[in-house]
PDB file of C-alpha atoms in Angstrom:
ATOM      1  CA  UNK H   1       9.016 -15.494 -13.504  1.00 88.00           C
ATOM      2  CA  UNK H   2       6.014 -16.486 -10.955  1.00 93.00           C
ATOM      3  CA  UNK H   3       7.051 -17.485  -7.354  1.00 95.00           C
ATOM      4  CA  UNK H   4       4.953 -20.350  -5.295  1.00 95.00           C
ATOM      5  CA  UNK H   5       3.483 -19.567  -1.979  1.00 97.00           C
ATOM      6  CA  UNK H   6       2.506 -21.864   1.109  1.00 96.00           C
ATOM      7  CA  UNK H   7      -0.489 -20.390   2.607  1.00 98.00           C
ATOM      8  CA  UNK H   8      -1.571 -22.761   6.255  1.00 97.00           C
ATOM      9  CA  UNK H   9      -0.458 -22.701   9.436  1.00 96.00           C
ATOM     10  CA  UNK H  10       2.872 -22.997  10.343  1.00 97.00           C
ATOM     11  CA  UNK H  11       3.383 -26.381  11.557  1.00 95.00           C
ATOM     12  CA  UNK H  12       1.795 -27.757   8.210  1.00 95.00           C
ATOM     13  CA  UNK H  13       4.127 -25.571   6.114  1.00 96.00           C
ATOM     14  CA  UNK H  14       7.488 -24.600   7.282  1.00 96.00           C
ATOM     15  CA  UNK H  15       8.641 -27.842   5.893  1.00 94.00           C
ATOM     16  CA  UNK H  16       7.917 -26.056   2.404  1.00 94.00           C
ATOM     17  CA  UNK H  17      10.673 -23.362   3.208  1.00 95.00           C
ATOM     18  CA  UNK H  18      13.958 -25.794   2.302  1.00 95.00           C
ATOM     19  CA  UNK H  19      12.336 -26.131  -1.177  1.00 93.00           C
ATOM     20  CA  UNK H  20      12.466 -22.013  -1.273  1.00 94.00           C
ATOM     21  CA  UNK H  21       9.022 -21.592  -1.114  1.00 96.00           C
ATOM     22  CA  UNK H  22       7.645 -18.157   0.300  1.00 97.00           C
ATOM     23  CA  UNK H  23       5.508 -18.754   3.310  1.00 98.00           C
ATOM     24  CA  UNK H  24       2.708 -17.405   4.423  1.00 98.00           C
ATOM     25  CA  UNK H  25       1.715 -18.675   8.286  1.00 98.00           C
ATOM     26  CA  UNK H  26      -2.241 -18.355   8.995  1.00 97.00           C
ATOM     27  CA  UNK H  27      -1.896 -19.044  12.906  1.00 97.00           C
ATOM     28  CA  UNK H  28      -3.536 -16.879  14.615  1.00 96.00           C
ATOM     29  CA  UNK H  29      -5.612 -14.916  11.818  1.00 98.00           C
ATOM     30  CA  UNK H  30      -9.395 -14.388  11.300  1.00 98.00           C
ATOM     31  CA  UNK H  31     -11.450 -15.371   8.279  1.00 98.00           C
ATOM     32  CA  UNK H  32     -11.127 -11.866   6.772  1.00 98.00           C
ATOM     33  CA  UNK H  33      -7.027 -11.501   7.988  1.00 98.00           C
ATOM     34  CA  UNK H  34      -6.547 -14.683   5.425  1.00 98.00           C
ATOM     35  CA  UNK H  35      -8.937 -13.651   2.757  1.00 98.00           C
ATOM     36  CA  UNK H  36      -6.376 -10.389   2.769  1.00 98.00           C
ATOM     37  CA  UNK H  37      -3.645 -12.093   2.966  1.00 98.00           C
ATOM     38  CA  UNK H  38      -4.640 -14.421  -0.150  1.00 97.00           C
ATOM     39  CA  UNK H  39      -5.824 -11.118  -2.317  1.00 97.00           C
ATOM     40  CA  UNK H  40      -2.687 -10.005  -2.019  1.00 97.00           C
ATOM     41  CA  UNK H  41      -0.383 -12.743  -2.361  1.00 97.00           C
ATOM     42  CA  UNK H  42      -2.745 -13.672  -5.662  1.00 96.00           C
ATOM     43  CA  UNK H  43      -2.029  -9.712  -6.566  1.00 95.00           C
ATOM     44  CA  UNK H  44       1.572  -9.893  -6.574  1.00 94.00           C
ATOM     45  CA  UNK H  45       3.702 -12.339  -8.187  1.00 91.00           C
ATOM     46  CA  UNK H  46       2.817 -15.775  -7.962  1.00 96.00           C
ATOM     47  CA  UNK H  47       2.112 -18.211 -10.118  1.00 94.00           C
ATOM     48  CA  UNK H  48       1.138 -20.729  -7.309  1.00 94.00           C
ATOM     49  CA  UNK H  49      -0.692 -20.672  -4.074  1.00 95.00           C
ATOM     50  CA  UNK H  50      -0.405 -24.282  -1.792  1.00 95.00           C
ATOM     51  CA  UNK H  51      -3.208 -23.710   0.879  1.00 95.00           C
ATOM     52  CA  UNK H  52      -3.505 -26.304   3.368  1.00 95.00           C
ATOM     53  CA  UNK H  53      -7.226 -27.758   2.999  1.00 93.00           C
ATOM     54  CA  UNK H  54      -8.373 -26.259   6.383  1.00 94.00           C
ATOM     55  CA  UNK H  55      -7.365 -22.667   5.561  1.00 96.00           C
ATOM     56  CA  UNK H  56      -9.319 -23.060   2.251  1.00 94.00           C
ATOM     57  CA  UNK H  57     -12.194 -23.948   4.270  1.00 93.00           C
ATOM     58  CA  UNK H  58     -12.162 -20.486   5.934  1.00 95.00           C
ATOM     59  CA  UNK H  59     -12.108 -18.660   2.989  1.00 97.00           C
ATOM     60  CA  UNK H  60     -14.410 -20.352   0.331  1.00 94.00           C
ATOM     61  CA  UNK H  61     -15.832 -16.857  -1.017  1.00 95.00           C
ATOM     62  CA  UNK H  62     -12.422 -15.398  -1.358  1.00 96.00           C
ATOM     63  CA  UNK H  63     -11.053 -18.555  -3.369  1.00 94.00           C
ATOM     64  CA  UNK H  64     -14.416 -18.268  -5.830  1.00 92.00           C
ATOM     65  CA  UNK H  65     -12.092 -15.411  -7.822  1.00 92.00           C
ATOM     66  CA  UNK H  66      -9.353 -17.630  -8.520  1.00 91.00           C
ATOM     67  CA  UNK H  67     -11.212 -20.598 -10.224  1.00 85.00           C
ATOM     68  CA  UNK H  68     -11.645 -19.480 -13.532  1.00 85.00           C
ATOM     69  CA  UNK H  69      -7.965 -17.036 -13.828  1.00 87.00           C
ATOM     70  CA  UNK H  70      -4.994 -18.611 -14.909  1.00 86.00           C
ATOM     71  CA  UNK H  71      -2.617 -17.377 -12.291  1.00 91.00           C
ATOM     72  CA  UNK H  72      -2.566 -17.632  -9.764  1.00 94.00           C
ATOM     73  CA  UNK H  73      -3.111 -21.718  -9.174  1.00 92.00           C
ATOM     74  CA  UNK H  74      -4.492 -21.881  -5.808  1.00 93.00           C
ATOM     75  CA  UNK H  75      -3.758 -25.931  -4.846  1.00 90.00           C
ATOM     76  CA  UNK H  76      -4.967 -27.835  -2.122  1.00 91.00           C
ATOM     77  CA  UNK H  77      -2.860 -29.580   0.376  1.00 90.00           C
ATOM     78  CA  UNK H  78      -3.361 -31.754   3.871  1.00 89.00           C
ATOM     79  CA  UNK H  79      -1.631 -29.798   6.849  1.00 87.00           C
ATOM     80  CA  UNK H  80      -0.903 -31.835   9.699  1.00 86.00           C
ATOM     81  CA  UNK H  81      -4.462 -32.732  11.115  1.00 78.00           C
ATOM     82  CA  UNK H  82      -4.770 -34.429   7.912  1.00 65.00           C
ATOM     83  CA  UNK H  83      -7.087 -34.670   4.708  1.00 69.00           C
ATOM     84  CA  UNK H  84     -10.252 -33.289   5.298  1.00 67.00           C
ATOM     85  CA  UNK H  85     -11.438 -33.877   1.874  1.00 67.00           C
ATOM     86  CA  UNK H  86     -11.647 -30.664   0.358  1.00 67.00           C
ATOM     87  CA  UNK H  87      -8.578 -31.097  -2.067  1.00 60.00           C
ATOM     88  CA  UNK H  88     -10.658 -33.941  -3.644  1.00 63.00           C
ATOM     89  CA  UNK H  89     -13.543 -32.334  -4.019  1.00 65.00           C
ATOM     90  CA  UNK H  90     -11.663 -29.578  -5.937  1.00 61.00           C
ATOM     91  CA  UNK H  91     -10.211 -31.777  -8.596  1.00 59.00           C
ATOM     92  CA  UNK H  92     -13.416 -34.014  -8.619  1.00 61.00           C
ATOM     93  CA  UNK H  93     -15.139 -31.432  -8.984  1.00 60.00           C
ATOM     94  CA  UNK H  94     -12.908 -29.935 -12.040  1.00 56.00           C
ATOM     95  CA  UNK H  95     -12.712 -32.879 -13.618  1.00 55.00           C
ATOM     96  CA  UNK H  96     -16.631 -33.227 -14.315  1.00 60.00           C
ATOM     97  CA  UNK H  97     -16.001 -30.040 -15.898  1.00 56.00           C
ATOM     98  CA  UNK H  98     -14.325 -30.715 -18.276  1.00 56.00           C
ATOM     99  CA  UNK H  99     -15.199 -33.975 -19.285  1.00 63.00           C
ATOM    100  CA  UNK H 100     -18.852 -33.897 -18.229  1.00 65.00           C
ATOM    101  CA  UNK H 101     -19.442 -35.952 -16.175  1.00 62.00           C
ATOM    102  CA  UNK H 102     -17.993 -37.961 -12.622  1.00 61.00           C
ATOM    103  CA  UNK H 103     -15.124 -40.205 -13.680  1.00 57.00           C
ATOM    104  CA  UNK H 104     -14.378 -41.117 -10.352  1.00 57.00           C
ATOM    105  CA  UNK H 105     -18.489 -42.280  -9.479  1.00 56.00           C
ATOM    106  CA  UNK H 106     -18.187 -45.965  -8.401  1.00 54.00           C
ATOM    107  CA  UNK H 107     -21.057 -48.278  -8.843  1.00 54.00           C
ATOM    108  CA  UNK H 108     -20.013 -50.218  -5.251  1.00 52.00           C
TER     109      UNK H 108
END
């Protein structure tokens, strides 16, 4: 059975530990200390990776391996400076994908 990770900094995750999540805090880590940390979380055994959006924006080269695998689901989520777009972009971008084209384009 897979096991879900919370990848961010702490204040954005630790909420994520009553649910009996693993966490993984990013505070105080360079760009290559959390692309590390990510390879080997995705290496062991889980399923799911929450990353708040701001660590994936540190680490956009390391998260290119994970986009086509099944496992392990690396998800977007806010931390606690808020959206900063990026989770969006992900499934926007997904979606045109697989459909083929922007779903979510608004003529206004």
């Amino acid at each position: 059975m897979y096991k879900i990770a919370v990848m961010g900094d702490y204040d954005s995750i630790y909420g994520f530990a009553a649910l009996g999540l693993t966490l993984f805090a990013t505070d105080g880590k360079s760009d290559e200390e959390i692309a590390r940390l990510t390879r080997s979380v995705a290496e062991s055994d889980y399923g799911i990776i929450y990353m708040t959006e701001e660590t994936m924006a540190r680490i956009p080269r390391e998260l290119e391996r994970y986009q086509t695998k099944m496992t392990p689901a690396v998800i977007a989520i806010p931390g606690v400076k808020g959206n900063t777009g990026i989770g969006i972009s992900g499934v926007k971008k997904s979606v045109e994908q697989a459909v083929g084209s922007d779903i979510l384009f608004s003529n206004d």
